[in-house]
Coordinates of C-alpha atoms in Angstrom, one line a residue:
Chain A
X1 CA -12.0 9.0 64.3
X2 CA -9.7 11.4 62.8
X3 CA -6.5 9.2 63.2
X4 CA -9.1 6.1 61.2
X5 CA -10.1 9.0 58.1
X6 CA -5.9 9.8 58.1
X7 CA -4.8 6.1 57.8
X8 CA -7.7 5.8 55.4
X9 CA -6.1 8.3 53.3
X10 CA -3.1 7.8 53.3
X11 CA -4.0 4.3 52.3
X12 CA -5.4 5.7 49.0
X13 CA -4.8 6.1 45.7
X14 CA -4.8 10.0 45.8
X15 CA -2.7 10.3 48.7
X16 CA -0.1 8.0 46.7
X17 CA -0.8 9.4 43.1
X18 CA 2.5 11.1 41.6
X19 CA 1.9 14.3 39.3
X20 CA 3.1 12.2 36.5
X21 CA 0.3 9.7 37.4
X22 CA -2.3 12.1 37.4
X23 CA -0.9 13.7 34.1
X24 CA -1.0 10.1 31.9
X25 CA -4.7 9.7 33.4
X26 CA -5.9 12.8 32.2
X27 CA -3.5 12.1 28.6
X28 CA -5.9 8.5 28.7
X29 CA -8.7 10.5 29.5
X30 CA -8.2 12.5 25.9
X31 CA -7.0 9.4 24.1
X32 CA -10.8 7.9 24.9
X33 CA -11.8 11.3 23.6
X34 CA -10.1 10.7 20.3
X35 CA -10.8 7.0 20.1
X36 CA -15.1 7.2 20.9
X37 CA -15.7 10.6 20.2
X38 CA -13.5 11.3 16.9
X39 CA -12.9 7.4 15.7
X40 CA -9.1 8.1 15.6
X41 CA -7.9 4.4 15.5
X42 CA -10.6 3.1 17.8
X43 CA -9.8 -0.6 17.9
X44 CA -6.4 0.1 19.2
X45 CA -6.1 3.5 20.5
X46 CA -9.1 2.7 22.8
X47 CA -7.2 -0.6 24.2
X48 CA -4.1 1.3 24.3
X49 CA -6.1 4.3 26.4
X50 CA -7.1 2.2 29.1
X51 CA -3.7 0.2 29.4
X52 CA -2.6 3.7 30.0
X53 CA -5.1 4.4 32.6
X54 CA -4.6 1.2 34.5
X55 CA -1.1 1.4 34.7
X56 CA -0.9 4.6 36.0
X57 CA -3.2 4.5 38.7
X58 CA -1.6 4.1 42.2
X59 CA -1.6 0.2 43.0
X60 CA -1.2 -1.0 46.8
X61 CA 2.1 -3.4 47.3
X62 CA 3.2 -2.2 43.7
X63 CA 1.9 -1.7 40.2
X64 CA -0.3 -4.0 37.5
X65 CA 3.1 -3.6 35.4
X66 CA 7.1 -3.6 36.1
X67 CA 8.3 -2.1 32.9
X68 CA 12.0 -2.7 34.9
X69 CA 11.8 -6.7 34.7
X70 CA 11.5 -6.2 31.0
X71 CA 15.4 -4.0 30.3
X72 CA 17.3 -6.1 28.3
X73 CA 16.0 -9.6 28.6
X74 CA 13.1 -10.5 30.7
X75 CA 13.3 -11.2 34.7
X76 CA 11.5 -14.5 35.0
X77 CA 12.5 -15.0 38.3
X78 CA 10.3 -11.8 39.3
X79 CA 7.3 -12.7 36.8
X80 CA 7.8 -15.8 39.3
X81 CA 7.1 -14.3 41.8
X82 CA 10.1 -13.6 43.3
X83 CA 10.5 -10.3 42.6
X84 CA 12.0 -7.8 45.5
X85 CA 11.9 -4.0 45.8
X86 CA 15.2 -3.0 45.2
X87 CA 14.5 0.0 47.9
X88 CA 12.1 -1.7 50.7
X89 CA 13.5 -5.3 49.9
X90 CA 9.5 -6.1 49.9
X91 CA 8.6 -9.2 47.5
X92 CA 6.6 -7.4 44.5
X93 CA 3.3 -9.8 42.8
X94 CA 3.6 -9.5 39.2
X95 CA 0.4 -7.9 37.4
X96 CA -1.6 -8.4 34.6
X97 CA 0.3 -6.6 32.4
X98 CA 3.4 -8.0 33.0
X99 CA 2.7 -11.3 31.7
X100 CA 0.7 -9.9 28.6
X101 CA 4.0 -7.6 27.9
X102 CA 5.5 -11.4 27.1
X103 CA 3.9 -11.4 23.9
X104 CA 5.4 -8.0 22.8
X105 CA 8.7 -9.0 24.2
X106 CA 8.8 -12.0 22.5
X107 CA 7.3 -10.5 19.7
X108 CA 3.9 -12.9 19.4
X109 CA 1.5 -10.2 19.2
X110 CA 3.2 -7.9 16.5
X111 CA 3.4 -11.5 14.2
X112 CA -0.1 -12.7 14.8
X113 CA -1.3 -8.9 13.6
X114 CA 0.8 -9.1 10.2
X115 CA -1.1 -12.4 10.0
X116 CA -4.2 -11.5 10.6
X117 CA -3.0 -8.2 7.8
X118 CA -2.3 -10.9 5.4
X119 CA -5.6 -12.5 5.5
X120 CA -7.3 -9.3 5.3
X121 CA -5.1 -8.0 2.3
X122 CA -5.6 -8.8 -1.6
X123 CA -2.1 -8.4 -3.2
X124 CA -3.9 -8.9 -6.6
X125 CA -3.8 -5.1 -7.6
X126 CA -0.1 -5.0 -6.6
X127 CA 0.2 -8.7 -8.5
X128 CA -1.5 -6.9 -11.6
X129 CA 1.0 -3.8 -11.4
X130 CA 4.1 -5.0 -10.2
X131 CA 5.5 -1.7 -10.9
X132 CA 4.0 -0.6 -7.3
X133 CA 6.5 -1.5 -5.7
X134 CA 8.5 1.3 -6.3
X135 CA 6.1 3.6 -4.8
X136 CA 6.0 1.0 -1.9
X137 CA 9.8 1.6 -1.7
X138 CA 9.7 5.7 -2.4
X139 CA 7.2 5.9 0.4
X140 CA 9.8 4.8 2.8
X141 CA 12.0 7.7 2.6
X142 CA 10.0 8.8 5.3
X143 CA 11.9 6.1 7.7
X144 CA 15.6 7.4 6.4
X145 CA 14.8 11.2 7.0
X146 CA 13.0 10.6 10.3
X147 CA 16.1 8.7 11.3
X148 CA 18.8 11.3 10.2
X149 CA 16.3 14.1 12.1
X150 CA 15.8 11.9 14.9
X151 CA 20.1 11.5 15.0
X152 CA 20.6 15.3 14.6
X153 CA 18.2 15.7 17.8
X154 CA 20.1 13.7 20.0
X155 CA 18.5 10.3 20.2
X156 CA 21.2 7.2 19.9
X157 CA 21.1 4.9 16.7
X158 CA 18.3 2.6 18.3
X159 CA 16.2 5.0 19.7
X160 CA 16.3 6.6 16.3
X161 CA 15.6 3.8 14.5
X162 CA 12.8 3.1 16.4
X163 CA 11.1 6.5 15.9
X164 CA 11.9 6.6 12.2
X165 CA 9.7 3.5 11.7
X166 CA 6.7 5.3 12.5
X167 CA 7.0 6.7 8.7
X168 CA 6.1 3.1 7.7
X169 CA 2.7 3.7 8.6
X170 CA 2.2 0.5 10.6
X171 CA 1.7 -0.1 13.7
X172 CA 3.1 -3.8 14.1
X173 CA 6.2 -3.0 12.2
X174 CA 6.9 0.0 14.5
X175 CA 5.8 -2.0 17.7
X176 CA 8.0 -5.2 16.9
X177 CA 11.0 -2.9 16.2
X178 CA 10.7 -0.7 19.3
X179 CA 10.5 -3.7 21.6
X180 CA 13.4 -4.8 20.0
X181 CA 15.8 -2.1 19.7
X182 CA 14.3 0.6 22.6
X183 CA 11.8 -0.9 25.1
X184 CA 11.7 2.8 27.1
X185 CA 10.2 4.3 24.0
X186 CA 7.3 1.7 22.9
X187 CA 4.3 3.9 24.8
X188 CA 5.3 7.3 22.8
X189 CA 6.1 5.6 19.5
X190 CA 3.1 3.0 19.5
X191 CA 0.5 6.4 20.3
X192 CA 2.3 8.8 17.6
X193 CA 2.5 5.9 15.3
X194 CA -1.4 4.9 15.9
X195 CA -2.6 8.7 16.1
X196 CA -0.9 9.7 12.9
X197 CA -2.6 6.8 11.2
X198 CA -5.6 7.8 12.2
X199 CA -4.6 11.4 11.0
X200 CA -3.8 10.8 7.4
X201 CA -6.7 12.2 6.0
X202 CA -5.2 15.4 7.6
X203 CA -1.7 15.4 6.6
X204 CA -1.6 13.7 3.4
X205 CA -4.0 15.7 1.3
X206 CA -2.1 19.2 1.4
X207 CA 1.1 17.6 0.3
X208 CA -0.1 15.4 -2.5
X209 CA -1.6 18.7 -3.5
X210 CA 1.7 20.8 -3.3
X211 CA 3.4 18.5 -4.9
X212 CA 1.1 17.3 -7.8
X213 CA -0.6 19.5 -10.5
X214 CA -4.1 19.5 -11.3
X215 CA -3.6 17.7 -14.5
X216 CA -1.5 15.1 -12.7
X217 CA -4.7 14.5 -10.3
X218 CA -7.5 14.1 -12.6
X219 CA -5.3 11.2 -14.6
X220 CA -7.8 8.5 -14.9
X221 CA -6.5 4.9 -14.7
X222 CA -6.6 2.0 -17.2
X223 CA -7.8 -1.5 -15.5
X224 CA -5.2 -3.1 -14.5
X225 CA -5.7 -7.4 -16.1
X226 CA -7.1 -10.0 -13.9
X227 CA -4.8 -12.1 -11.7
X228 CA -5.4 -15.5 -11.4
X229 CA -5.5 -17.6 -8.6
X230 CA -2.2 -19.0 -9.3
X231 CA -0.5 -16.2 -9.4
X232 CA -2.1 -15.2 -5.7
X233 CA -0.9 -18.4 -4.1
X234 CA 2.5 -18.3 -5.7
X235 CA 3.0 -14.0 -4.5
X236 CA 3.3 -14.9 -0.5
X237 CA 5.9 -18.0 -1.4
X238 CA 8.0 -15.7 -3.5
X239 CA 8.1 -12.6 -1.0
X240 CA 8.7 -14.7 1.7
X241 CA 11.6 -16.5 0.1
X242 CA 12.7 -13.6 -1.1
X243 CA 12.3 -11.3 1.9
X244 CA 14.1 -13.7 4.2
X245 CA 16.6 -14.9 2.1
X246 CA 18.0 -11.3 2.0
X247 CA 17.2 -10.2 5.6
X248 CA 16.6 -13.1 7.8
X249 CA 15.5 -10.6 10.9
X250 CA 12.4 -9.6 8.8
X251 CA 11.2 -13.5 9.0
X252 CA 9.1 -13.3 11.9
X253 CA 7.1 -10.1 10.3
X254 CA 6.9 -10.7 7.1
X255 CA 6.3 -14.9 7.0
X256 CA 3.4 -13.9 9.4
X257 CA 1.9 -11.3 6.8
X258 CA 2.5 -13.9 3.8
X259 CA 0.8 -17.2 5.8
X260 CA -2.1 -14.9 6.3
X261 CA -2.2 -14.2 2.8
X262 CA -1.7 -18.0 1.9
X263 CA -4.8 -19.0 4.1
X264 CA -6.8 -16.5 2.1
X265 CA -5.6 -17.3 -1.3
X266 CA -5.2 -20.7 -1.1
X267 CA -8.7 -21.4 -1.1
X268 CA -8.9 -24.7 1.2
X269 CA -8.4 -22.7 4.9
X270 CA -10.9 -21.0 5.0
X271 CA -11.6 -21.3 8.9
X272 CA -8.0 -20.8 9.4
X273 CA -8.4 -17.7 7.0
X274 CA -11.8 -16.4 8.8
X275 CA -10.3 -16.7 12.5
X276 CA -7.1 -15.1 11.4
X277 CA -9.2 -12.3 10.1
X278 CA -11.5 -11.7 12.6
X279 CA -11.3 -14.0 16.2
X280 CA -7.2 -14.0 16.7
X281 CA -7.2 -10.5 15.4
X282 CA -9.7 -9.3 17.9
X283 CA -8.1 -11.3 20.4
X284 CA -4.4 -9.8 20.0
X285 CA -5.7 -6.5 19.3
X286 CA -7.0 -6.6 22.5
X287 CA -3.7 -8.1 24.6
X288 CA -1.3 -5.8 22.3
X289 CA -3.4 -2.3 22.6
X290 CA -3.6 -2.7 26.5
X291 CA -0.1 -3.9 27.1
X292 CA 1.0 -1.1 24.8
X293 CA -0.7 1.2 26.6
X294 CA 0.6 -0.2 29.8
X295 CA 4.2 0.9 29.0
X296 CA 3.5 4.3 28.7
X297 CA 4.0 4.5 32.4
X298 CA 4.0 8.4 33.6
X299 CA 8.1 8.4 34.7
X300 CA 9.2 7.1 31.7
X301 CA 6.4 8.9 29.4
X302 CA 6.7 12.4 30.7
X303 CA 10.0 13.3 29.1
X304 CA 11.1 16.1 26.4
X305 CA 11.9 12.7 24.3
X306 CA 8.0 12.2 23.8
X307 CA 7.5 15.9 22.6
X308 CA 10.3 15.3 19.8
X309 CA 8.7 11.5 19.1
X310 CA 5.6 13.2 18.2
X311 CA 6.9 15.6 16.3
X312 CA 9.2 13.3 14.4
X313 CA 6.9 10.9 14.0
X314 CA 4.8 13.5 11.8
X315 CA 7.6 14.5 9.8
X316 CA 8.3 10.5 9.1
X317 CA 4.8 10.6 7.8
X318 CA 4.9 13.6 5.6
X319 CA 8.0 12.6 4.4
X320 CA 6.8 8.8 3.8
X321 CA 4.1 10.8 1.4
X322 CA 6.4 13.0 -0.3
X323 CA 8.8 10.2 -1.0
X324 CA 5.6 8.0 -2.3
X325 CA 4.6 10.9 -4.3
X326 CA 8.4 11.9 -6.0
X327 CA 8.0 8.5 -7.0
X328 CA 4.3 8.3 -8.5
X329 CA 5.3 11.5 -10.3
X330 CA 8.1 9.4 -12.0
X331 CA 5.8 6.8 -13.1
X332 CA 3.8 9.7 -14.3
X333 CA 6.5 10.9 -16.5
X334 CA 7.6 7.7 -17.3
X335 CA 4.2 5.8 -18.4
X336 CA 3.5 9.4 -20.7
X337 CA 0.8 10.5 -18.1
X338 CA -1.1 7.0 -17.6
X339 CA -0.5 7.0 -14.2
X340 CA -1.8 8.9 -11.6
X341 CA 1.0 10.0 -8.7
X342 CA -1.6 10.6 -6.1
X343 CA -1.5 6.6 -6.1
X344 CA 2.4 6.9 -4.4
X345 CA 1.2 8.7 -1.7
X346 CA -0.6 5.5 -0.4
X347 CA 2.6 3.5 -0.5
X348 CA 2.8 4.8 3.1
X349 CA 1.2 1.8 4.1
X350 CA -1.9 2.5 6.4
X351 CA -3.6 -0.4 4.7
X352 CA -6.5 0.6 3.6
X353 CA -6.9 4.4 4.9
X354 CA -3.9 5.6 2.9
X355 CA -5.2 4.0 -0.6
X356 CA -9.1 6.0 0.4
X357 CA -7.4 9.3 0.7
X358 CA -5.6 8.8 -2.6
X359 CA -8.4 7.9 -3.9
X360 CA -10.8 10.6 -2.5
X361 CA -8.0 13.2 -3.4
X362 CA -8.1 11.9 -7.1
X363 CA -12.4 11.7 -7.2
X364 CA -12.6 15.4 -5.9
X365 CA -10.2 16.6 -9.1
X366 CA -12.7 14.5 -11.2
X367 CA -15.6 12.7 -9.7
X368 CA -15.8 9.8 -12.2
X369 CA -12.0 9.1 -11.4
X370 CA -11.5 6.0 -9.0
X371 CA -8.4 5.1 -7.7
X372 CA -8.5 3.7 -5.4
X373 CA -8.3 -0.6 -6.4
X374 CA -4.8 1.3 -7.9
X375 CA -3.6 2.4 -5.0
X376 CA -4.2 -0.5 -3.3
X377 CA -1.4 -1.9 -5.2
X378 CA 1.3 1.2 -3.8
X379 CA -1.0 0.7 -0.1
X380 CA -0.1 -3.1 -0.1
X381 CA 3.3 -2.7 -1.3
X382 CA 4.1 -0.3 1.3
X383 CA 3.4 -2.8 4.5
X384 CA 6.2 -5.2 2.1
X385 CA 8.4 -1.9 2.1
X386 CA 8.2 -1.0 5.9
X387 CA 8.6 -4.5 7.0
X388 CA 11.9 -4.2 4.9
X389 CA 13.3 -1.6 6.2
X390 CA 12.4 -2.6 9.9
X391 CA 14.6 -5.6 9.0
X392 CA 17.2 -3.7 8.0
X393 CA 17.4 -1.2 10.9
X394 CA 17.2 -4.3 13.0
X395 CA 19.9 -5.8 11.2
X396 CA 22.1 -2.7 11.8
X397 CA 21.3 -1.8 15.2
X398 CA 19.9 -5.1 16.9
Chain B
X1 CA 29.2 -1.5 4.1
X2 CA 27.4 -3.8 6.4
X3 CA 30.3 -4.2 8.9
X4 CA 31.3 -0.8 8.5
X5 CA 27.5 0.1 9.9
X6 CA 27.2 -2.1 12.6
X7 CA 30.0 -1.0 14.4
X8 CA 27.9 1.9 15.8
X9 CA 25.2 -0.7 17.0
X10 CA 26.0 -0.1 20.7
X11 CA 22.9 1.3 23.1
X12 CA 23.6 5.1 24.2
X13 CA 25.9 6.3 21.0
X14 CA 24.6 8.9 19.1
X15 CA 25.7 8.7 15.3
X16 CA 27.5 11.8 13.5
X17 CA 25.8 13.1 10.9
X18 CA 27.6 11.1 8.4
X19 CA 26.8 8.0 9.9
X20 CA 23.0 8.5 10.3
X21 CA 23.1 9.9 6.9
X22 CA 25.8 6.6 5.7
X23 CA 22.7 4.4 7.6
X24 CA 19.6 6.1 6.5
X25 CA 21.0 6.1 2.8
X26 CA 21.9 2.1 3.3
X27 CA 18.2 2.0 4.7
X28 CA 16.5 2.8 1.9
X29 CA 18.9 1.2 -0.7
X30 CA 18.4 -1.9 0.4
X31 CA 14.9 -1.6 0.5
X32 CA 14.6 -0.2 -3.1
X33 CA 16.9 -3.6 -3.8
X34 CA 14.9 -5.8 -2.1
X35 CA 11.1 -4.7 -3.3
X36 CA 12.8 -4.3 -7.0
X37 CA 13.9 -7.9 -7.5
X38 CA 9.8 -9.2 -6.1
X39 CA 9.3 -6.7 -8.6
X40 CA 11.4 -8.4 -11.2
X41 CA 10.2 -11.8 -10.0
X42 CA 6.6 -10.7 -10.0
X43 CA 6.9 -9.5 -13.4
X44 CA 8.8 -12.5 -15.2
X45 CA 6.0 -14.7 -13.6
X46 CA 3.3 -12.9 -14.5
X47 CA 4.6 -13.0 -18.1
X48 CA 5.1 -16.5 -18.0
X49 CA 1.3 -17.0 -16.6
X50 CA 0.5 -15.0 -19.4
X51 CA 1.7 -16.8 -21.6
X52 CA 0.7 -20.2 -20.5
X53 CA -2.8 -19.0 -20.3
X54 CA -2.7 -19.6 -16.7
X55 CA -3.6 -15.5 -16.2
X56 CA -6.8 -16.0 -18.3
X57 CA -8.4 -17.6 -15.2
X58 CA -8.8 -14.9 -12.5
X59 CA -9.7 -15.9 -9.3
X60 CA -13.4 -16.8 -8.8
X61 CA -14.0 -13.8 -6.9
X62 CA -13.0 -11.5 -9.7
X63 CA -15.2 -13.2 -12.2
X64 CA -18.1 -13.1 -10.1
X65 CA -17.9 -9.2 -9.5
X66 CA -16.6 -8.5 -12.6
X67 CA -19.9 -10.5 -14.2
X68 CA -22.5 -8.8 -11.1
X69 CA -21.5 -5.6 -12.3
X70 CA -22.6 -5.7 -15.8
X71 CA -25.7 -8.0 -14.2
X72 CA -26.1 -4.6 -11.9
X73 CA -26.0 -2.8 -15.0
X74 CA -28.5 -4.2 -16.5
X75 CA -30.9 -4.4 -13.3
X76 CA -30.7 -0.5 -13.1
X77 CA -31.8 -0.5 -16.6
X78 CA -34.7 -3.5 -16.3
X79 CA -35.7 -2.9 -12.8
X80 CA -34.9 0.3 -11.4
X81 CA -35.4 2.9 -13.9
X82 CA -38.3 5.7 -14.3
X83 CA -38.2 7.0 -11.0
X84 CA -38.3 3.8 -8.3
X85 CA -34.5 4.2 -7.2
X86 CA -33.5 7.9 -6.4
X87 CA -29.8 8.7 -7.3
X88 CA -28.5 11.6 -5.4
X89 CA -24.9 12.9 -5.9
X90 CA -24.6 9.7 -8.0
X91 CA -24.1 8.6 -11.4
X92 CA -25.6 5.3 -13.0
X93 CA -22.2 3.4 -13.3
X94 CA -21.5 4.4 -9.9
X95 CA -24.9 3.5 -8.6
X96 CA -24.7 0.1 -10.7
X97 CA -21.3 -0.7 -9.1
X98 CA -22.4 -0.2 -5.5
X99 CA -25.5 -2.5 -6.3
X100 CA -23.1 -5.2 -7.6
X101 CA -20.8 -4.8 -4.7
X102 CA -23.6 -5.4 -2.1
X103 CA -25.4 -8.2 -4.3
X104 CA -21.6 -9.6 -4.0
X105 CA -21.3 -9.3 -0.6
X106 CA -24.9 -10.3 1.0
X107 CA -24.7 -13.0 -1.4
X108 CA -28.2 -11.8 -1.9
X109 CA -29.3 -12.5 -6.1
X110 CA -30.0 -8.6 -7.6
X111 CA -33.1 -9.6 -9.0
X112 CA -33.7 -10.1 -5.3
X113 CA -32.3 -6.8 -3.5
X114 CA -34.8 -3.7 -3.7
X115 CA -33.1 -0.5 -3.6
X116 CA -34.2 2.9 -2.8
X117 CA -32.4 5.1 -2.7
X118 CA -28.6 5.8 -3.3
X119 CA -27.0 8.8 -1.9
X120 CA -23.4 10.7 -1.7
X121 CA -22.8 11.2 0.9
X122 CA -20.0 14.7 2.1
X123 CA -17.3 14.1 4.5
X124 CA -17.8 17.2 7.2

């Protein structure tokens, strides 16, 4: 009886549970906290929470994800099933999560988001004010200082790169360039990267008031003039030619984001528009959150490196706002006071949270002031900007 | 520049602090570069749609909110003054806008939509 309730144990999952499994399930246990409790990022941080979970609970004959067949290229001969235990010489089954991790890999899920972005976005207020774009571009200092910090704290030039992205605000962009460029570090990133999105209503408002004065904030904005529906279909055929013209690694990213926008503005997809929008979002959101979620297995996420990811990751976002803001207070200056600089601060991307907390900053200062159809413009411009300069770290570094 | 860059591309070498700052300054350039000639192409096309009149037809959606809010407008002064909509925290033009907005979005006519009630809501 005894020797049946010993075999049974040793059998189990606690018996076989590492300290750095039981850590990363208690870490999913507080991301469901955050996700249900405090709405931090729900859709994704909820997905990525219990991707987490499953992956680092003990699994007989070996695990629902081999982060190892995915180093460099991809081992199809293991996703095969012929995979082999490089200790016990034991064939391995592939799981669940190693066949999802294919579409981060190979890049599907990251795209199919930035479409699904593009049909959710109206570029109209950025069409309107093409001057945006700038604060789009300021707000990604944040990826240049994160990068030179991230350098200075020991991390090589990809690893760096990777973490600097998080100042872009978005979560494909920062995804689709980890799995690119450093694999290892696409659990930390993808959670700082999600949670500090979540989190902007935290960290930008102190700094846009640091760095702004009150008269600066209660600016109220002219209407910007109507944009026609020409100019909508023509704005995703120019950036894309653009865009890719210049950096051809961006092309995957950013000809995603602008066929989404094309289905909206175009005006005769409309289904292709609405599932983009709603069913293949939900659907990818879905695959990438728990396959992201899945790579933050507890060897690999239980490292010094994750404390300094998080904390670089918030100064890429700071940073990101201070850059957007520098340049909203040139406009200021520039345009004689007509435009408002809390608008740079959403040219961190973050569509649409950022371009709210602009605009909620700017209605508390003077509540018939709103902003926030003007910050769109910075917002939209921002997820150009990030996509950018993903394509140019991948350029240097891939 | 470029080549000059990419020579430290390798996996495990950690940049000086020249290079990362030589990188991160490249970065960003090139960023600013790229987003400032859409800007320049945005610009010069939006002229020229200007000036072809082509900009003097916003997209239907536009025209539609842009002509529910005045129609909003309106409403709160025909329908819902003296007392049967409560404003609280809330201004008229606010109040008319949010009643244009849903109107626009139900696809529901304004003369059809009762409201009660509108109400600011605090963040806690």
């Amino acid at each position: 009886m005894i020797e049946v309730i010993s075999d049974l144990w040793s059998q189990s999952g606690i018996a076989n549970m590492t300290w750095q499994q039981g850590v990363m399930i208690l870490l999913s246990f507080v991301l469901f906290y955050l996700a249900i409790k405090k709405q931090f990022e729900p859709l994704l941080l909820l997905p990525i929470a219990f991707g987490m979970m499953l992956t680092n609970l003990p699994w007989p004959g070996g695990g629902i994800f081999h982060p190892e067949w995915f180093q460099g290229g991809i081992n199809w001969a293991a996703l095969g099933g012929h995979g082999v235990d490089p200790v016990t010489g034991a064939e391995i089954e592939p799981g669940l999560f190693d066949f999802l991790y294919i579409g981060i890999k190979l890049d599907i899920f990251p795209c199919l988001i930035f479409m699904a972005v593009g049909a959710m976005t109206d570029f109209g207020p950025l069409i309107s004010r093409p001057s945006s774009f700038f604060m789009g571009a300021g707000a990604q200092f944040g990826i240049s200082f994160a990068f030179v910090m991230a350098t200075i704290l020991g991390f090589d030039a990809q690893g760096a790169a990777s973490i600097a992205i998080i100042g872009g605000a978005d979560g494909p962009t920062a995804i689709y360039l980890t799995s690119k460029l450093a694999p290892e570090l696409l659990g930390a990133i993808a959670i700082a990267a999600y949670s500090y999105m979540a989190l902007i209503p935290m960290i930008q408002p102190p700094i846009m008031k640091l760095l702004t004065t009150k008269k600066m904030r209660q600016v109220k904005m002219e209407q910007t003039r109507p944009v026609s529906k020409v100019e909508k279909i023509c704005f995703p055929v120019i950036v894309s030619v653009v865009c890719i013209l210049i950096l051809p690694t961006v092309a995957p990213l950013l000809g995603c984001l602008m066929l989404g926008n094309l289905f909206r503005e175009s005006g005769v997809t409309e289904r292709l528009s609405d599932t983009a929008q709603n069913a293949l979002c939900n659907i990818v959101t879905i695959f990438l959150g728990t396959s992201v979620g899945a790579t933050a297995v507890g060897t690999n996420f239980l490292k010094p490196e994750t404390l300094k990811i998080i904390v670089l990751g918030l100064i890429a976002f700071a940073f990101a706002t201070v850059g957007g803001l520098l340049i909203g207070i040139a406009m200021y200056y520039l345009s004689k006071g007509k435009i408002n600089p809390l608008i740079g601060a959403a040219g961190v991307s973050a569509v649409p949270m950022a371009a709210r907390v602009a605009s909620k900053v700017g209605q508390k200062e003077n509540p018939s002031n709103f902003l926030l159809m003007h910050a769109m413009g910075p917002n939209v411009a921002g997820v150009i900007g990030s996509a950018v300069a993903a394509g140019v770290l991948l350029s240097l570094f891939g | 520049m470029t080549s000059a860059l990419i020579q430290f591309a390798e996996r495990g070498n950690v940049l000086s602090l020249a290079d990362a700052l030589k990188n991160a300054g490249f970065t960003i350039m090139v960023v600013f570069a790229v987003l400032c000639l859409i800007f320049i192409i945005i610009s010069i096309a939006g002229k020229i749609f200007s000036a072809t009149g082509i900009s003097d037809k916003p997209a239907a959606a536009k025209t539609e909110a842009a002509a529910a809010a005045p129609a909003a407008a309106a409403a709160d002064e025909e329908e819902f003054s003296s007392g049967s909509l409560k404003l609280k925290g809330c201004d008229e033009k606010t109040a008319a806008m949010i009643m244009a907005i849903v109107s626009d979005n139900t696809g529901i006519p304004l003369s059809e939509l009762v409201f009660k009630s509108i109400t600011l809501v605090e963040d806690k």
